[in-house]
């Protein structure tokens, strides 16, 4: 069934890999604009990770053995890599913080995501926080989809959204373009280059295969769960495409104004 799922979503994955957005990120300014929207996807990805950990491992006291040992092992290994990876300087850091540090390095504006985190730290509801945040509609729509899936609470659907909205969809061409900008400008982009290369490496070598195994483990022989996982995967990819469309439109409109 996992092969059927991969086949059914291949159209959406292909659209993302060849999306025109990547070619339009060809300056420091456009890279900043991209990162200022993309950071929300980096952040909400961590919420999917942690929800899976809550569902699949024991996080309450007194401790009890997990119901699904295989899935529990898989998500714990993924959490270890996503929440406490190593940055280019050898420091233990989450992938989200790695991304924020990369934004700071090129002077991208982090106030939007930091304000959202502050509001949530005050105990505000996630959906009200998204609604009140000064963010583009395509970012708000992306976030609302993620947290509605989390709120629904179907672990196999959460695992599917987690698995097929990953950074392994970023093509090599995009990283090559950032490296070219890095060579041609005095400003250093090494942190964002490291982030994408590290994320793609981890996703491809370990987290990607582990996530697929987790879906197989959670859906088993239940045909209803498999159909729900396929549907959730398609929706997740459609939301990512809409996010890319929104960012791309903003970039192209800005270029027209500047020229």
Tab-separated table of C-alpha atoms in Angstrom:
chain	number	residue	atom	x	y	z
A	1	UNK	CA	0.000	0.000	0.000
A	2	UNK	CA	2.878	2.397	0.604
A	3	UNK	CA	3.741	2.146	-3.102
A	4	UNK	CA	0.151	3.019	-4.004
A	5	UNK	CA	0.364	6.071	-1.730
A	6	UNK	CA	3.637	7.201	-3.308
A	7	UNK	CA	2.182	6.736	-6.795
A	8	UNK	CA	-0.973	8.715	-6.021
A	9	UNK	CA	0.951	11.704	-4.669
A	10	UNK	CA	3.718	11.701	-7.317
A	11	UNK	CA	1.912	14.337	-9.408
A	12	UNK	CA	1.921	16.782	-6.493
A	13	UNK	CA	5.534	16.073	-5.545
A	14	UNK	CA	6.631	16.621	-9.141
A	15	UNK	CA	4.840	19.984	-9.222
A	16	UNK	CA	6.730	21.074	-6.119
A	17	UNK	CA	10.124	19.978	-7.376
A	18	UNK	CA	9.767	21.995	-10.618
A	19	UNK	CA	7.937	24.940	-9.047
A	20	UNK	CA	8.941	28.314	-10.584
A	21	UNK	CA	9.504	29.742	-7.099
A	22	UNK	CA	13.052	28.399	-6.943
A	23	UNK	CA	14.195	30.301	-10.043
A	24	UNK	CA	12.814	33.536	-8.605
A	25	UNK	CA	14.913	33.294	-5.450
A	26	UNK	CA	17.989	34.780	-7.080
A	27	UNK	CA	18.971	37.701	-4.844
A	28	UNK	CA	19.545	38.407	-1.173
A	29	UNK	CA	16.266	40.327	-1.062
A	30	UNK	CA	14.203	37.500	-2.578
A	31	UNK	CA	15.911	34.938	-0.324
A	32	UNK	CA	14.947	37.009	2.713
A	33	UNK	CA	11.342	37.227	1.536
A	34	UNK	CA	11.226	33.480	0.982
A	35	UNK	CA	12.643	32.685	4.406
A	36	UNK	CA	10.304	35.110	6.168
A	37	UNK	CA	7.339	33.031	4.944
A	38	UNK	CA	8.949	29.599	4.866
A	39	UNK	CA	10.010	29.804	8.516
A	40	UNK	CA	6.402	29.136	9.554
A	41	UNK	CA	6.479	25.809	7.706
A	42	UNK	CA	9.753	24.940	9.426
A	43	UNK	CA	8.148	25.721	12.780
A	44	UNK	CA	4.815	23.934	12.352
A	45	UNK	CA	6.691	20.869	11.117
A	46	UNK	CA	8.113	20.574	14.638
A	47	UNK	CA	4.567	20.587	16.033
A	48	UNK	CA	3.739	17.576	13.842
A	49	UNK	CA	6.859	15.832	15.145
A	50	UNK	CA	5.963	16.463	18.775
A	51	UNK	CA	2.326	15.440	18.317
A	52	UNK	CA	3.511	12.110	16.921
A	53	UNK	CA	5.815	11.704	19.909
A	54	UNK	CA	2.903	12.406	22.270
A	55	UNK	CA	0.719	9.851	20.470
A	56	UNK	CA	3.258	7.094	20.020
A	57	UNK	CA	5.365	7.205	23.187
A	58	UNK	CA	4.615	7.419	26.888
A	59	UNK	CA	4.850	11.030	28.086
A	60	UNK	CA	2.766	10.723	31.257
A	61	UNK	CA	3.506	9.494	34.761
A	62	UNK	CA	3.525	6.826	36.075
A	63	UNK	CA	5.255	5.489	32.953
A	64	UNK	CA	3.664	2.683	30.971
A	65	UNK	CA	5.121	0.733	28.021
A	66	UNK	CA	4.127	2.225	24.658
A	67	UNK	CA	1.345	0.473	22.763
A	68	UNK	CA	3.314	0.351	19.511
A	69	UNK	CA	7.001	-0.230	20.234
A	70	UNK	CA	8.154	-0.018	16.621
A	71	UNK	CA	6.410	3.288	15.963
A	72	UNK	CA	7.616	4.604	19.312
A	73	UNK	CA	11.233	3.808	18.432
A	74	UNK	CA	10.913	5.430	15.013
A	75	UNK	CA	9.454	8.712	16.269
A	76	UNK	CA	11.956	8.970	19.131
A	77	UNK	CA	14.804	8.679	16.640
A	78	UNK	CA	13.205	11.321	14.416
A	79	UNK	CA	12.663	13.680	17.373
A	80	UNK	CA	16.302	13.298	18.369
A	81	UNK	CA	17.411	14.470	14.929
A	82	UNK	CA	14.829	17.231	14.465
A	83	UNK	CA	14.877	18.722	17.957
A	84	UNK	CA	18.529	18.257	18.890
A	85	UNK	CA	20.629	18.095	15.735
A	86	UNK	CA	24.096	19.611	15.348
A	87	UNK	CA	24.643	22.923	13.562
A	88	UNK	CA	27.654	23.785	11.392
A	89	UNK	CA	29.607	24.864	14.482
A	90	UNK	CA	28.921	21.643	16.365
A	91	UNK	CA	26.262	23.054	18.702
A	92	UNK	CA	23.179	21.032	19.646
A	93	UNK	CA	20.154	22.824	18.189
A	94	UNK	CA	16.725	22.148	16.695
A	95	UNK	CA	16.242	22.519	12.961
A	96	UNK	CA	13.879	25.423	13.630
A	97	UNK	CA	16.511	27.304	15.642
A	98	UNK	CA	19.060	26.450	12.952
A	99	UNK	CA	16.762	28.154	10.443
A	100	UNK	CA	16.256	31.217	12.674
A	101	UNK	CA	20.023	31.559	13.045
A	102	UNK	CA	20.348	31.429	9.255
A	103	UNK	CA	17.736	34.186	8.969
A	104	UNK	CA	19.653	36.332	11.442
A	105	UNK	CA	22.839	35.793	9.450
A	106	UNK	CA	21.347	37.416	6.331
A	107	UNK	CA	19.310	39.986	8.298
A	108	UNK	CA	15.930	38.499	7.400
A	109	UNK	CA	13.010	39.719	9.520
A	110	UNK	CA	12.180	37.203	12.278
A	111	UNK	CA	9.727	39.410	14.189
A	112	UNK	CA	6.646	37.703	12.719
A	113	UNK	CA	7.466	34.184	13.872
A	114	UNK	CA	8.929	35.436	17.157
A	115	UNK	CA	5.761	37.415	17.914
A	116	UNK	CA	3.676	34.311	17.210
A	117	UNK	CA	5.786	32.241	19.582
A	118	UNK	CA	5.474	34.946	22.252
A	119	UNK	CA	1.679	34.947	21.948
A	120	UNK	CA	1.600	31.170	22.305
A	121	UNK	CA	3.885	31.341	25.340
A	122	UNK	CA	1.255	33.554	26.975
A	123	UNK	CA	-1.212	30.683	26.634
A	124	UNK	CA	-3.163	32.022	23.660
A	125	UNK	CA	-5.054	29.608	21.411
A	126	UNK	CA	-3.175	28.608	18.264
A	127	UNK	CA	-6.055	29.364	15.883
A	128	UNK	CA	-6.739	32.787	17.431
A	129	UNK	CA	-3.016	33.519	17.289
A	130	UNK	CA	-2.879	32.629	13.596
A	131	UNK	CA	-5.989	34.723	12.917
A	132	UNK	CA	-4.554	37.803	14.648
A	133	UNK	CA	-1.013	37.442	13.295
A	134	UNK	CA	0.234	39.859	10.653
A	135	UNK	CA	1.020	37.165	8.095
A	136	UNK	CA	-0.009	36.545	4.455
A	137	UNK	CA	-3.178	34.536	3.870
A	138	UNK	CA	-1.213	31.715	2.234
A	139	UNK	CA	0.885	31.319	5.399
A	140	UNK	CA	-2.187	31.415	7.654
A	141	UNK	CA	-3.934	28.824	5.474
A	142	UNK	CA	-0.899	26.539	5.618
A	143	UNK	CA	-0.710	26.790	9.415
A	144	UNK	CA	-4.439	26.295	9.897
A	145	UNK	CA	-4.314	23.088	7.862
A	146	UNK	CA	-1.457	21.707	9.960
A	147	UNK	CA	-3.078	22.418	13.291
A	148	UNK	CA	-6.512	21.189	12.166
A	149	UNK	CA	-4.870	17.872	11.291
A	150	UNK	CA	-3.216	17.836	14.710
A	151	UNK	CA	-6.497	18.746	16.405
A	152	UNK	CA	-8.336	15.952	14.561
A	153	UNK	CA	-6.006	13.547	16.331
A	154	UNK	CA	-5.748	10.711	13.804
A	155	UNK	CA	-2.164	9.602	14.219
A	156	UNK	CA	-1.860	7.910	10.818
A	157	UNK	CA	-3.022	11.123	9.078
A	158	UNK	CA	-0.603	13.235	11.119
A	159	UNK	CA	2.201	10.847	10.167
A	160	UNK	CA	1.256	11.158	6.482
A	161	UNK	CA	1.247	14.973	6.588
A	162	UNK	CA	4.554	14.909	8.461
A	163	UNK	CA	6.111	12.536	5.938
A	164	UNK	CA	5.080	14.155	2.657
A	165	UNK	CA	5.518	17.848	3.389
A	166	UNK	CA	9.225	17.581	4.059
A	167	UNK	CA	12.272	19.498	2.875
A	168	UNK	CA	13.405	16.640	0.653
A	169	UNK	CA	11.158	18.372	-1.897
A	170	UNK	CA	13.756	21.156	-2.219
A	171	UNK	CA	15.663	20.533	-5.476
A	172	UNK	CA	19.456	20.612	-5.756
A	173	UNK	CA	19.090	23.491	-8.221
A	174	UNK	CA	17.785	25.718	-5.437
A	175	UNK	CA	20.746	25.035	-3.153
A	176	UNK	CA	23.142	25.599	-6.054
A	177	UNK	CA	21.547	28.996	-6.639
A	178	UNK	CA	22.054	29.989	-2.994
A	179	UNK	CA	25.676	28.828	-3.192
A	180	UNK	CA	26.126	31.018	-6.267
A	181	UNK	CA	24.717	34.018	-4.379
A	182	UNK	CA	27.049	33.169	-1.502
A	183	UNK	CA	30.063	33.350	-3.827
A	184	UNK	CA	28.962	36.561	-5.525
A	185	UNK	CA	28.098	38.600	-2.418
A	186	UNK	CA	30.132	39.740	0.533
A	187	UNK	CA	27.388	38.520	2.872
A	188	UNK	CA	27.834	34.940	4.089
A	189	UNK	CA	24.998	32.457	3.486
A	190	UNK	CA	26.696	29.389	4.942
A	191	UNK	CA	24.092	28.812	7.671
A	192	UNK	CA	21.126	28.562	5.315
A	193	UNK	CA	23.141	26.389	2.916
A	194	UNK	CA	24.004	24.108	5.829
A	195	UNK	CA	20.354	23.994	6.948
A	196	UNK	CA	19.034	22.814	3.582
A	197	UNK	CA	21.880	20.396	2.932
A	198	UNK	CA	21.606	18.950	6.429
A	199	UNK	CA	17.825	18.625	6.304
A	200	UNK	CA	17.873	16.929	2.911
A	201	UNK	CA	20.691	14.619	4.012
A	202	UNK	CA	18.861	13.564	7.186
A	203	UNK	CA	15.512	13.200	5.404
A	204	UNK	CA	16.962	11.104	2.600
A	205	UNK	CA	19.291	8.904	4.630
A	206	UNK	CA	17.230	8.163	7.720
A	207	UNK	CA	14.133	10.212	8.553
A	208	UNK	CA	12.437	9.700	5.194
A	209	UNK	CA	12.672	5.892	5.251
A	210	UNK	CA	11.763	5.863	8.961
A	211	UNK	CA	8.683	8.000	8.322
A	212	UNK	CA	7.500	5.652	5.555
A	213	UNK	CA	7.986	2.694	7.875
A	214	UNK	CA	5.988	4.541	10.533
A	215	UNK	CA	3.038	5.033	8.149
A	216	UNK	CA	3.104	1.348	7.210
A	217	UNK	CA	3.229	0.472	10.891
A	218	UNK	CA	0.298	2.741	11.782
A	219	UNK	CA	-1.970	1.827	8.847
A	220	UNK	CA	-1.172	-1.879	8.800
A	221	UNK	CA	-3.842	-3.747	6.853
A	222	UNK	CA	-6.581	-1.203	7.558
A	223	UNK	CA	-7.793	-0.007	4.131
A	224	UNK	CA	-9.695	2.955	5.637
A	225	UNK	CA	-6.549	4.243	7.324
A	226	UNK	CA	-4.587	3.875	4.096
A	227	UNK	CA	-7.179	5.889	2.147
A	228	UNK	CA	-7.180	8.579	4.833
A	229	UNK	CA	-3.376	8.678	4.765
A	230	UNK	CA	-3.404	9.081	0.968
A	231	UNK	CA	-5.999	11.856	1.151
A	232	UNK	CA	-4.111	13.679	3.933
A	233	UNK	CA	-0.855	13.419	1.977
A	234	UNK	CA	-2.462	14.979	-1.094
A	235	UNK	CA	-3.933	17.811	0.962
A	236	UNK	CA	-0.562	18.431	2.625
A	237	UNK	CA	1.163	18.692	-0.740
A	238	UNK	CA	-1.586	20.937	-2.128
A	239	UNK	CA	-1.121	23.248	0.857
A	240	UNK	CA	2.631	23.308	0.267
A	241	UNK	CA	2.046	24.134	-3.403
A	242	UNK	CA	-0.326	26.947	-2.384
A	243	UNK	CA	2.323	28.266	0.013
A	244	UNK	CA	4.922	28.189	-2.772
A	245	UNK	CA	2.429	29.877	-5.144
A	246	UNK	CA	1.811	32.651	-2.624
A	247	UNK	CA	5.492	33.316	-1.977
A	248	UNK	CA	6.248	33.187	-5.701
A	249	UNK	CA	3.502	35.691	-6.516
A	250	UNK	CA	4.852	38.051	-3.879
A	251	UNK	CA	8.365	37.769	-5.321
A	252	UNK	CA	7.251	38.382	-8.906
A	253	UNK	CA	5.082	41.348	-7.911
A	254	UNK	CA	7.969	42.860	-5.962
A	255	UNK	CA	10.297	42.457	-8.943
A	256	UNK	CA	7.807	44.308	-11.175
A	257	UNK	CA	7.657	47.201	-8.703
A	258	UNK	CA	11.445	47.352	-8.420
A	259	UNK	CA	11.905	47.346	-12.180
